[in-house]
Structures are given as structure tokens and as C-alpha cells.
Amino acid sequence: MENTLAQYASTASLETLFSHFAQIAKYDQERSEFTHDKDPYVVVLIDGDGSKFLDELLRDPVSGAAEAAQRLRQKIKDYLMDTPLGAMDVPILVCVFANLNDLARSLRFSNVIESADDMRTFAENFTNSRAEFDFVNVGRGKENADSKMRKMFSHFLKNYQCKKIFFVGCHDNGYLHDLREHVGDPNAKDRIVLVETTAAELGFLNLGFPMIRLDTVFRSEPLGNERKTKPEIFRTRQSSESLDTATPPDITSTPSPSLSASKTATSAPPLVPTASFSTSGNGGGTKSKNPKTIEYNELGHRLDPPVQVPLKTNPSQASYKAKLDRIRPSSFCNNFYLAGKCKWGSDCDRDHGTKLTPGEIAIHRYRARTSPCPSGADCDDYDCPLSHHCLNDPHCTRPDCKFKTSRNGDLHLSQEELVPRSRWTEGIDFPTAL
């Protein structure tokens, strides 16, 4: 009898305990749902270096800034009306990240604004238009705005009170790596909204996130002093069989050992240099007769032409270093010395005035090639002096190689991936199959 009572008491105790745990779990779930739904808001993240407000708004830096803020807020509210958030008056946070000095210079060169002060005035008035709006000057540096965008995107995505993230940066392939991580996540798909200003790079169109345009707020065309070409539309979506099969021009160069081995194994045509500038002793560049070309592998990854490694015994090493030391903390302008032109002209913050010999320019070209291009494998700039995969491919063994941890991920290629399959030529709308 005592054993039976003890067993009953034990069973009753377990049932009570399970019931208690179930109540706790239900409470935690309700509290979590309450926390997620409490104080919801949406955020608009804008890469202001590439996504620019309309000229008409920028030309009036005081009232234009207020009008830009009002239009942007209203457009976001209009979009939310067709979502569950439409019935709620949710706060709309806006963060614009830009290098104001370079942005102002681009706008001034394109005759959009009269002075750099206009851009600063616009940014200040945009920030002051609403407490939840910020136009942040990230200062000098190619990736400052990009870094801020990534950090804020990650921050808001982790915060479930943030119900929508409007991502205004589809002009820059560098963001694809961050966004691809969330493809297939139903929660992210419901929260991420891409905003196209100038034509979105192809990769963004294939992510599966909703995409909208705000043409009453942002420019839909690049500035006159900016390049915007779209060879990737054909390059990444067409197979080599569907490419133009015209006979490639008979242009040859001396390939690097790795590329030469790859091409020999597949009987591919000889490598063609990317840029068609031969450097001159005065630091500028003279156009060669050959057209500028870019080659891509079967995956659409840009392949780099070979570059000569300067010998340590080369006397130009010492003279180059001496000239570089004289202009520090500045540096030699890649565009001026390697491409033969710089869109900034006398306003460029890098050196144009030093006379470099052909040997010194060769050293500078190699130094530039040791840096990963911010656009990564999808770069379509015919004059790009940087590298789009490791110089030591396919034999790189450095665990700390900068091409392994670039902003676009690992940029190392195997022997097979170094084989070119298509060649784009400047001024021609279709590639040549190799």
C-alpha cells in the first residue's frame, strides 16, 4: 500500500513538473513574441557614394534636403501599406553613408552642384530634417561607406524589432557576398528589400529578394564622369556555346607560368593584356594600337594578365622608393600612371607630378596588382590596375593571403579556373568565345 501511494505521488509530481515546464515554455514564447513585436521599426540603409539623390534636390541644399527626406519617407510608407506594417505607424530610420569630399567633387565635376559646401549643407539639412534621419560623412577611403553599410545591415538583421531593411546599394557587387548568406532564409526574405537606383548589377536580380525603385528620390543614371557598363549581363548568364564565335584578333603576349600551363592543356588561344596602355617615361600613358580587352573563365570570374615581378637588383627599385618617400603620405595615382588618365585631374588627392621612368612605372604596376580589386571577380573596368585573383594562383600557400579574406570572399583560382572562356573587347557589345 505504501509503495502504491509513493508511486502515485511520484507520478503526480512528474505531471505537475511537466505542466509547470509547459507553462514556462509558453510564457517564454509569448514573451519572445511580445519582445519581437514591441516597438517595431524599419530602416533604410543608403550607400551614398553610389546611390545619389536627384539633381533637382541636390541643387537646393536647404529645401532640397528636406524635400528628399520627405519623399523618401513617403515612398517607404507607401510600400509598407501593402504589408502587415501598413496599419501601424512604424518609425522609419534612414542612414546615408558617403565620403562627402569625393561625392561633392563628383557632383561638382558633373555640374550638379556649384561647390563642395553645397553637398555639406545638403547633408546637414537632411540629417536635421527628422530626428531619425542621418547623413554620415565616413571620410576618405574606398571602403568606408561599404564597411558601415555591412555593419549596420548585420546589426539590424539580428534585431527582430527591425521589420524591414531597405538596402540601397545594388550598384556595388561587393555587397553580394553579404546578401547571398541570407538567400533561402524565409525570415530574411520577408525583411530585406533591395532598392535599385542606377541599373542594378546582375547578381542582385538573382538573389530572390524583392526589389523596388524610388525614381522620385534617387538618380537612375550615373554621373557623366562615372563609368557604368554591363558586360556581366551576357558574361554570367550565357554559356560559352551561346557566345559570339567570331575569330579573336591575333594578339599575343607572354603568359605567366600558371596561365601558360592552363592554356596549353586546353589548347586555348594566347592571353591578351587587359589594358592597352604602354607607359611612357613622363608618367603618363600612350595608347597602343591594340583594343582593351578583359577575359573571363567559365564561371564568369575575371582573369588577370601576367605581370612581371620586379627583380630586387633592379636599380629602378631604389629610385622608385626614393620618389615615393618624397611624396609621402601621398602616393602615386594608379589611374594617371597606369591608365594614362585620371578623371579628377588637378583635384586628385594622389600624386600626378612626379616623373617616373618606364622601369619605375613597371614597379608601380606590380605594386598595384598586389591589391584585390574592391569589385572582385565581376569587375568590368577595362583600366582597372588591381588584381581580381591571387597573383600566385594556382599555387598560393599563404594562410594569411589577402585574397583569401577579401571583401568579396576567397579570390583564389584553381588551374582549371584559370582557363579563359570569353573575351570582352571595349566598344563591342558581345564577347568572343575562346
CSV table of C-alpha atoms in Angstrom, one decimal:
chain,number,residue,atom,x,y,z
A,1,MET,CA,0.0,0.0,0.0
A,2,GLU,CA,2.8,2.4,0.9
A,3,ASN,CA,4.6,1.6,-2.4
A,4,THR,CA,1.5,2.3,-4.4
A,5,LEU,CA,1.0,5.7,-2.7
A,6,ALA,CA,4.6,6.6,-3.2
A,7,GLN,CA,4.3,5.7,-6.9
A,8,TYR,CA,1.1,7.7,-7.2
A,9,ALA,CA,2.8,10.7,-5.5
A,10,SER,CA,5.8,10.4,-7.8
A,11,THR,CA,3.6,10.3,-10.9
A,12,ALA,CA,1.6,13.2,-9.7
A,13,SER,CA,4.8,15.1,-9.0
A,14,LEU,CA,6.1,14.5,-12.5
A,15,GLU,CA,2.8,15.5,-14.1
A,16,THR,CA,2.9,18.7,-12.1
A,17,LEU,CA,6.5,19.3,-13.1
A,18,PHE,CA,5.8,18.7,-16.7
A,19,SER,CA,2.8,21.1,-16.5
A,20,HIS,CA,5.0,23.7,-14.9
A,21,PHE,CA,7.7,23.4,-17.6
A,22,ALA,CA,5.0,23.7,-20.3
A,23,GLN,CA,3.7,26.9,-18.7
A,24,ILE,CA,7.2,28.3,-18.5
A,25,ALA,CA,7.8,27.4,-22.2
A,26,LYS,CA,4.5,29.0,-23.2
A,27,TYR,CA,5.4,32.1,-21.2
A,28,ASP,CA,8.8,32.3,-22.8
A,29,GLN,CA,7.3,32.0,-26.2
A,30,GLU,CA,4.7,34.7,-25.5
A,31,ARG,CA,7.4,37.0,-24.0
A,32,SER,CA,9.6,36.4,-27.0
A,33,GLU,CA,6.8,37.2,-29.4
A,34,PHE,CA,5.9,40.2,-27.4
A,35,THR,CA,9.5,41.4,-27.4
A,36,HIS,CA,9.7,40.8,-31.2
A,37,ASP,CA,6.6,42.8,-31.8
A,38,LYS,CA,7.2,45.5,-29.3
A,39,ASP,CA,8.4,48.9,-30.7
A,40,PRO,CA,8.8,47.7,-34.4
A,41,TYR,CA,10.6,49.9,-36.9
A,42,VAL,CA,12.1,49.8,-40.4
A,43,VAL,CA,15.5,51.1,-41.6
A,44,VAL,CA,16.7,52.4,-44.9
A,45,LEU,CA,20.5,51.9,-45.5
A,46,ILE,CA,21.9,54.0,-48.3
A,47,ASP,CA,25.4,53.8,-49.9
A,48,GLY,CA,25.5,57.5,-50.7
A,49,ASP,CA,28.8,57.2,-52.7
A,50,GLY,CA,26.9,55.3,-55.5
A,51,SER,CA,23.2,56.0,-54.8
A,52,LYS,CA,22.8,59.7,-55.4
A,53,PHE,CA,19.8,61.9,-54.8
A,54,LEU,CA,18.2,63.6,-57.8
A,55,ASP,CA,20.0,66.6,-59.2
A,56,GLU,CA,17.0,68.9,-58.6
A,57,LEU,CA,17.2,68.0,-54.9
A,58,LEU,CA,20.9,68.5,-54.6
A,59,ARG,CA,20.9,71.8,-56.3
A,60,ASP,CA,18.9,73.3,-53.5
A,61,PRO,CA,20.8,72.1,-50.5
A,62,VAL,CA,18.4,73.5,-47.9
A,63,SER,CA,14.9,72.9,-49.1
A,64,GLY,CA,16.0,70.1,-51.4
A,65,ALA,CA,17.4,68.1,-48.5
A,66,ALA,CA,14.1,68.5,-46.6
A,67,GLU,CA,12.2,67.5,-49.8
A,68,ALA,CA,14.4,64.5,-50.3
A,69,ALA,CA,13.8,63.3,-46.7
A,70,GLN,CA,10.0,63.8,-47.1
A,71,ARG,CA,9.9,62.0,-50.5
A,72,LEU,CA,11.9,59.1,-49.2
A,73,ARG,CA,9.8,58.7,-46.0
A,74,GLN,CA,6.6,58.8,-48.0
A,75,LYS,CA,7.8,56.3,-50.6
A,76,ILE,CA,8.7,53.9,-47.8
A,77,LYS,CA,5.3,54.4,-46.1
A,78,ASP,CA,3.6,53.7,-49.4
A,79,TYR,CA,5.5,50.4,-49.8
A,80,LEU,CA,4.6,49.4,-46.2
A,81,MET,CA,0.9,50.0,-46.9
A,82,ASP,CA,0.8,46.7,-48.7
A,83,THR,CA,2.4,44.8,-45.8
A,84,PRO,CA,1.2,43.9,-42.3
A,85,LEU,CA,3.0,47.0,-41.2
A,86,GLY,CA,0.7,49.2,-43.2
A,87,ALA,CA,-1.8,49.6,-40.3
A,88,MET,CA,1.0,50.6,-37.9
A,89,ASP,CA,2.7,54.0,-37.7
A,90,VAL,CA,6.2,52.4,-37.5
A,91,PRO,CA,9.3,54.7,-37.2
A,92,ILE,CA,11.4,54.8,-40.4
A,93,LEU,CA,15.1,55.1,-39.7
A,94,VAL,CA,17.4,56.4,-42.5
A,95,CYS,CA,21.2,56.1,-42.6
A,96,VAL,CA,23.1,57.5,-45.6
A,97,PHE,CA,26.9,56.7,-45.7
A,98,ALA,CA,29.2,58.7,-48.0
A,99,ASN,CA,32.6,60.2,-48.4
A,100,LEU,CA,31.4,63.8,-48.7
A,101,ASN,CA,34.6,65.2,-50.2
A,102,ASP,CA,34.7,62.8,-53.1
A,103,LEU,CA,30.9,62.8,-53.6
A,104,ALA,CA,30.9,66.6,-53.7
A,105,ARG,CA,33.8,66.6,-56.2
A,106,SER,CA,32.0,64.1,-58.5
A,107,LEU,CA,28.8,66.2,-58.3
A,108,ARG,CA,30.7,69.4,-59.0
A,109,PHE,CA,32.5,68.0,-62.0
A,110,SER,CA,29.2,66.9,-63.4
A,111,ASN,CA,27.8,70.5,-62.9
A,112,VAL,CA,25.2,69.2,-60.4
A,113,ILE,CA,26.3,71.5,-57.6
A,114,GLU,CA,28.4,74.6,-57.6
A,115,SER,CA,30.7,73.9,-54.6
A,116,ALA,CA,31.6,71.3,-52.0
A,117,ASP,CA,29.8,73.4,-49.4
A,118,ASP,CA,26.5,72.7,-51.2
A,119,MET,CA,27.0,69.0,-50.5
A,120,ARG,CA,27.9,69.5,-46.9
A,121,THR,CA,24.9,71.8,-46.5
A,122,PHE,CA,22.6,69.2,-48.0
A,123,ALA,CA,23.9,66.5,-45.7
A,124,GLU,CA,23.4,68.7,-42.6
A,125,ASN,CA,19.9,69.7,-43.6
A,126,PHE,CA,19.0,66.1,-44.5
A,127,THR,CA,20.1,65.0,-41.0
A,128,ASN,CA,18.2,67.8,-39.3
A,129,SER,CA,15.0,67.2,-41.3
A,130,ARG,CA,14.0,64.4,-38.9
A,131,ALA,CA,15.4,63.0,-35.7
A,132,GLU,CA,15.6,59.5,-37.1
A,133,PHE,CA,17.4,60.6,-40.3
A,134,ASP,CA,21.3,60.6,-40.6
A,135,PHE,CA,23.6,61.6,-43.4
A,136,VAL,CA,27.0,60.3,-42.2
A,137,ASN,CA,30.3,61.5,-43.6
A,138,VAL,CA,32.6,58.4,-43.5
A,139,GLY,CA,35.7,60.3,-44.6
A,140,ARG,CA,38.3,59.3,-47.1
A,141,GLY,CA,38.7,55.6,-48.0
A,142,LYS,CA,37.3,53.4,-50.8
A,143,GLU,CA,35.5,51.0,-48.4
A,144,ASN,CA,34.5,53.3,-45.5
A,145,ALA,CA,30.9,53.6,-46.7
A,146,ASP,CA,30.8,49.9,-47.6
A,147,SER,CA,32.0,48.9,-44.2
A,148,LYS,CA,29.4,51.0,-42.5
A,149,MET,CA,26.7,49.5,-44.7
A,150,ARG,CA,27.7,46.0,-43.9
A,151,LYS,CA,28.0,46.5,-40.1
A,152,MET,CA,24.6,48.2,-40.0
A,153,PHE,CA,23.0,45.6,-42.2
A,154,SER,CA,24.2,42.9,-39.9
A,155,HIS,CA,23.1,44.8,-36.8
A,156,PHE,CA,19.6,45.4,-37.9
A,157,LEU,CA,19.1,41.9,-39.3
A,158,LYS,CA,19.9,40.5,-35.9
A,159,ASN,CA,17.4,42.8,-34.3
A,160,TYR,CA,13.9,41.3,-34.7
A,161,GLN,CA,12.2,44.6,-33.8
A,162,CYS,CA,13.5,45.8,-37.2
A,163,LYS,CA,10.8,44.5,-39.5
A,164,LYS,CA,12.2,45.7,-42.9
A,165,ILE,CA,15.7,46.6,-44.1
A,166,PHE,CA,15.6,48.7,-47.3
A,167,PHE,CA,19.1,48.2,-48.8
A,168,VAL,CA,20.1,50.9,-51.3
A,169,GLY,CA,23.4,49.6,-52.7
A,170,CYS,CA,22.6,47.5,-55.7
A,171,HIS,CA,25.1,49.3,-57.8
A,172,ASP,CA,28.0,47.6,-56.0
A,173,ASN,CA,28.8,43.9,-56.5
A,174,GLY,CA,30.8,44.0,-53.3
A,175,TYR,CA,27.5,43.6,-51.3
A,176,LEU,CA,26.5,40.4,-53.0
A,177,HIS,CA,28.6,38.3,-50.7
A,178,ASP,CA,26.8,39.6,-47.6
A,179,LEU,CA,23.4,39.3,-49.1
A,180,ARG,CA,23.9,35.8,-50.5
A,181,GLU,CA,24.4,34.4,-47.0
A,182,HIS,CA,20.7,35.0,-46.4
A,183,VAL,CA,19.3,33.6,-49.6
A,184,GLY,CA,16.9,30.8,-48.7
A,185,ASP,CA,16.2,32.2,-45.2
A,186,PRO,CA,12.4,32.9,-45.2
A,187,ASN,CA,12.8,35.3,-42.3
A,188,ALA,CA,15.4,37.4,-44.2
A,189,LYS,CA,13.3,37.3,-47.4
A,190,ASP,CA,10.4,38.8,-45.6
A,191,ARG,CA,12.6,41.6,-44.2
A,192,ILE,CA,15.2,42.5,-46.8
A,193,VAL,CA,14.0,44.9,-49.6
A,194,LEU,CA,16.6,45.9,-52.3
A,195,VAL,CA,16.3,49.4,-53.8
A,196,GLU,CA,17.6,49.9,-57.3
A,197,THR,CA,18.9,53.4,-58.2
A,198,THR,CA,21.3,53.1,-61.2
A,199,ALA,CA,20.9,49.8,-63.0
A,200,ALA,CA,21.4,47.0,-60.5
A,201,GLU,CA,24.2,44.6,-61.1
A,202,LEU,CA,23.0,41.3,-62.4
A,203,GLY,CA,23.8,39.3,-59.2
A,204,PHE,CA,21.3,41.3,-57.2
A,205,LEU,CA,18.5,40.4,-59.6
A,206,ASN,CA,19.1,36.7,-58.9
A,207,LEU,CA,19.0,36.8,-55.1
A,208,GLY,CA,15.3,36.4,-54.8
A,209,PHE,CA,14.7,39.4,-52.5
A,210,PRO,CA,12.0,42.0,-53.5
A,211,MET,CA,13.4,44.9,-55.4
A,212,ILE,CA,11.9,48.4,-55.8
A,213,ARG,CA,12.8,51.7,-57.4
A,214,LEU,CA,12.5,55.2,-55.9
A,215,ASP,CA,12.9,57.3,-59.0
A,216,THR,CA,11.4,60.4,-57.4
A,217,VAL,CA,14.2,60.3,-54.8
A,218,PHE,CA,17.4,58.9,-56.5
A,219,ARG,CA,19.2,59.3,-59.8
A,220,SER,CA,18.6,56.4,-62.2
A,221,GLU,CA,21.7,57.2,-64.3
A,222,PRO,CA,25.3,57.5,-63.3
A,223,LEU,CA,27.0,60.9,-63.4
A,224,GLY,CA,28.7,61.9,-66.6
A,225,ASN,CA,32.2,61.3,-65.1
A,226,GLU,CA,31.3,57.8,-63.9
A,227,ARG,CA,31.5,54.6,-65.9
A,228,LYS,CA,28.7,52.1,-65.9
A,229,THR,CA,28.9,49.2,-68.4
A,230,LYS,CA,27.1,46.0,-68.2
A,231,PRO,CA,29.0,43.2,-69.9
A,232,GLU,CA,28.2,40.9,-66.9
A,233,ILE,CA,24.6,40.6,-68.3
A,234,PHE,CA,26.0,38.5,-71.1
A,235,ARG,CA,29.0,37.1,-69.3
A,236,THR,CA,27.4,35.4,-66.3
A,237,ARG,CA,24.2,34.3,-67.9
A,238,GLN,CA,25.2,32.9,-71.3
A,239,SER,CA,27.1,29.7,-71.7
A,240,SER,CA,30.2,29.7,-73.9
A,241,GLU,CA,28.2,27.9,-76.6
A,242,SER,CA,25.9,30.9,-77.0
A,243,LEU,CA,28.6,33.5,-77.2
A,244,ASP,CA,29.7,35.2,-80.4
A,245,THR,CA,32.2,32.8,-82.0
A,246,ALA,CA,33.9,35.3,-84.3
A,247,THR,CA,37.6,34.7,-84.7
A,248,PRO,CA,39.5,36.6,-82.0
A,249,PRO,CA,42.2,39.1,-83.0
A,250,ASP,CA,45.7,37.8,-83.4
A,251,ILE,CA,47.1,39.4,-80.3
A,252,THR,CA,49.8,37.7,-78.3
A,253,SER,CA,51.7,38.3,-75.0
A,254,THR,CA,54.0,36.5,-72.7
A,255,PRO,CA,51.8,34.5,-70.3
A,256,SER,CA,52.8,33.7,-66.7
A,257,PRO,CA,53.8,30.0,-66.0
A,258,SER,CA,50.4,29.2,-64.3
A,259,LEU,CA,48.3,30.7,-67.1
A,260,SER,CA,50.5,29.3,-69.8
A,261,ALA,CA,50.2,25.8,-68.4
A,262,SER,CA,46.4,26.1,-68.2
A,263,LYS,CA,46.1,27.3,-71.8
A,264,THR,CA,48.5,24.6,-73.1
A,265,ALA,CA,46.4,21.9,-71.5
A,266,THR,CA,43.2,23.1,-73.2
A,267,SER,CA,44.7,24.5,-76.5
A,268,ALA,CA,43.1,27.8,-75.7
A,269,PRO,CA,44.3,31.0,-77.5
A,270,PRO,CA,47.1,33.1,-76.1
A,271,LEU,CA,46.4,35.5,-73.3
A,272,VAL,CA,45.5,39.1,-74.2
A,273,PRO,CA,46.6,42.0,-72.0
A,274,THR,CA,43.7,43.7,-70.1
A,275,ALA,CA,44.8,47.3,-70.7
A,276,SER,CA,46.1,48.7,-73.9
A,277,PHE,CA,48.3,51.5,-72.5
A,278,SER,CA,52.1,51.4,-72.8
A,279,THR,CA,53.7,53.7,-70.2
A,280,SER,CA,56.0,56.5,-71.1
A,281,GLY,CA,58.8,58.0,-69.2
A,282,ASN,CA,56.9,61.1,-68.3
A,283,GLY,CA,54.5,59.3,-66.1
A,284,GLY,CA,51.5,59.5,-68.4
A,285,GLY,CA,50.4,56.8,-70.8
A,286,THR,CA,50.2,56.5,-74.6
A,287,LYS,CA,47.5,54.4,-76.2
A,288,SER,CA,48.7,51.3,-78.0
A,289,LYS,CA,47.1,50.1,-81.2
A,290,ASN,CA,45.5,47.0,-79.6
A,291,PRO,CA,42.0,47.4,-78.2
A,292,LYS,CA,41.4,47.0,-74.4
A,293,THR,CA,40.1,43.6,-73.5
A,294,ILE,CA,39.0,41.6,-70.4
A,295,GLU,CA,38.9,37.8,-70.2
A,296,TYR,CA,36.7,35.6,-68.0
A,297,ASN,CA,36.7,32.0,-67.1
A,298,GLU,CA,33.7,29.6,-67.4
A,299,LEU,CA,32.3,30.8,-64.1
A,300,GLY,CA,32.4,34.5,-65.2
A,301,HIS,CA,35.4,35.3,-62.9
A,302,ARG,CA,37.7,37.9,-64.4
A,303,LEU,CA,41.2,36.7,-65.2
A,304,ASP,CA,44.2,39.0,-64.9
A,305,PRO,CA,47.0,39.3,-67.4
A,306,PRO,CA,50.5,38.3,-66.3
A,307,VAL,CA,52.6,40.9,-64.6
A,308,GLN,CA,56.4,40.9,-64.3
A,309,VAL,CA,57.8,40.6,-60.8
A,310,PRO,CA,60.5,43.3,-60.4
A,311,LEU,CA,63.9,42.0,-59.5
A,312,LYS,CA,65.3,43.2,-56.2
A,313,THR,CA,68.6,44.0,-58.0
A,314,ASN,CA,66.7,46.3,-60.5
A,315,PRO,CA,68.2,49.8,-60.0
A,316,SER,CA,64.6,51.2,-60.5
A,317,GLN,CA,63.7,49.8,-57.1
A,318,ALA,CA,65.8,52.3,-55.3
A,319,SER,CA,64.8,55.3,-57.4
A,320,TYR,CA,61.1,54.4,-57.2
A,321,LYS,CA,61.3,54.1,-53.4
A,322,ALA,CA,63.2,57.5,-53.2
A,323,LYS,CA,60.5,59.2,-55.2
A,324,LEU,CA,57.7,57.6,-53.2
A,325,ASP,CA,59.3,58.7,-50.0
A,326,ARG,CA,59.4,62.3,-51.2
A,327,ILE,CA,55.6,62.4,-51.7
A,328,ARG,CA,54.5,60.5,-48.6
A,329,PRO,CA,52.0,60.4,-47.0
A,330,SER,CA,50.5,60.7,-50.5
A,331,SER,CA,51.0,58.0,-53.2
A,332,PHE,CA,51.2,57.7,-57.0
A,333,CYS,CA,47.9,57.8,-58.7
A,334,ASN,CA,47.1,54.5,-60.3
A,335,ASN,CA,44.8,56.0,-62.9
A,336,PHE,CA,47.3,58.6,-64.0
A,337,TYR,CA,50.4,56.5,-64.2
A,338,LEU,CA,48.9,53.2,-65.3
A,339,ALA,CA,45.9,54.1,-67.3
A,340,GLY,CA,47.2,57.4,-68.6
A,341,LYS,CA,44.3,59.5,-67.4
A,342,CYS,CA,42.6,60.5,-64.1
A,343,LYS,CA,39.1,61.9,-64.0
A,344,TRP,CA,39.9,64.1,-61.0
A,345,GLY,CA,42.7,65.9,-62.8
A,346,SER,CA,44.3,68.6,-60.6
A,347,ASP,CA,41.8,67.9,-57.8
A,348,CYS,CA,43.1,64.3,-57.3
A,349,ASP,CA,44.5,63.8,-53.8
A,350,ARG,CA,47.2,61.5,-55.2
A,351,ASP,CA,50.4,62.4,-57.0
A,352,HIS,CA,50.5,63.3,-60.7
A,353,GLY,CA,53.6,65.5,-60.8
A,354,THR,CA,56.5,63.1,-60.3
A,355,LYS,CA,58.3,61.9,-63.4
A,356,LEU,CA,58.5,58.1,-63.4
A,357,THR,CA,60.7,56.1,-65.7
A,358,PRO,CA,59.3,53.1,-67.5
A,359,GLY,CA,61.2,50.9,-65.0
A,360,GLU,CA,59.6,52.7,-62.1
A,361,ILE,CA,56.1,52.5,-63.7
A,362,ALA,CA,56.6,48.7,-64.0
A,363,ILE,CA,57.3,48.5,-60.3
A,364,HIS,CA,54.3,50.6,-59.5
A,365,ARG,CA,52.1,48.4,-61.8
A,366,TYR,CA,53.3,45.4,-59.9
A,367,ARG,CA,52.6,47.0,-56.5
A,368,ALA,CA,49.1,47.9,-57.6
A,369,ARG,CA,48.5,44.3,-58.7
A,370,THR,CA,49.2,43.0,-55.2
A,371,SER,CA,45.9,44.5,-54.0
A,372,PRO,CA,42.5,42.9,-54.5
A,373,CYS,CA,40.0,44.9,-56.6
A,374,PRO,CA,37.0,46.1,-54.5
A,375,SER,CA,34.7,44.9,-57.3
A,376,GLY,CA,36.2,41.4,-57.2
A,377,ALA,CA,35.6,38.8,-59.9
A,378,ASP,CA,32.8,40.8,-61.5
A,379,CYS,CA,34.9,43.9,-62.3
A,380,ASP,CA,34.3,45.2,-65.8
A,381,ASP,CA,36.6,48.3,-65.7
A,382,TYR,CA,39.0,47.9,-68.7
A,383,ASP,CA,41.5,50.2,-67.0
A,384,CYS,CA,41.5,48.5,-63.6
A,385,PRO,CA,45.1,48.2,-62.3
A,386,LEU,CA,44.3,45.9,-59.4
A,387,SER,CA,44.0,42.1,-59.2
A,388,HIS,CA,40.9,40.0,-59.3
A,389,HIS,CA,42.5,36.8,-58.1
A,390,CYS,CA,45.8,35.9,-56.3
A,391,LEU,CA,49.0,36.6,-58.3
A,392,ASN,CA,50.3,33.2,-57.1
A,393,ASP,CA,47.3,31.2,-58.4
A,394,PRO,CA,47.1,28.2,-58.6
A,395,HIS,CA,50.0,27.6,-56.2
A,396,CYS,CA,49.3,30.1,-53.4
A,397,THR,CA,50.0,28.5,-49.9
A,398,ARG,CA,50.0,31.6,-47.7
A,399,PRO,CA,47.5,31.2,-44.9
A,400,ASP,CA,47.3,35.0,-44.5
A,401,CYS,CA,46.9,35.8,-48.2
A,402,LYS,CA,44.8,39.0,-48.5
A,403,PHE,CA,43.0,37.4,-51.5
A,404,LYS,CA,41.6,34.7,-49.2
A,405,THR,CA,39.8,37.2,-47.0
A,406,SER,CA,38.9,39.9,-49.5
A,407,ARG,CA,35.6,41.8,-49.2
A,408,ASN,CA,34.3,39.5,-52.0
A,409,GLY,CA,35.4,36.3,-50.3
A,410,ASP,CA,38.2,34.0,-51.4
A,411,LEU,CA,39.6,35.1,-54.7
A,412,HIS,CA,41.9,32.1,-55.3
A,413,LEU,CA,41.5,30.1,-58.5
A,414,SER,CA,42.5,26.5,-59.4
A,415,GLN,CA,44.4,25.5,-62.5
A,416,GLU,CA,41.2,24.7,-64.4
A,417,GLU,CA,39.6,28.1,-63.3
A,418,LEU,CA,42.5,30.0,-64.8
A,419,VAL,CA,41.4,29.0,-68.3
A,420,PRO,CA,39.7,31.8,-70.2
A,421,ARG,CA,36.4,31.1,-71.9
A,422,SER,CA,35.3,34.5,-73.1
A,423,ARG,CA,36.9,37.8,-74.1
A,424,TRP,CA,35.3,41.2,-74.0
A,425,THR,CA,36.6,44.0,-76.1
A,426,GLU,CA,35.9,47.6,-75.4
A,427,GLY,CA,33.4,49.1,-77.7
A,428,ILE,CA,31.9,45.8,-78.7
A,429,ASP,CA,28.6,44.7,-77.2
A,430,PHE,CA,29.1,41.0,-77.3
A,431,PRO,CA,32.0,38.7,-76.2
A,432,THR,CA,34.2,36.4,-78.2
A,433,ALA,CA,34.1,32.7,-77.1
A,434,LEU,CA,37.6,31.2,-76.6
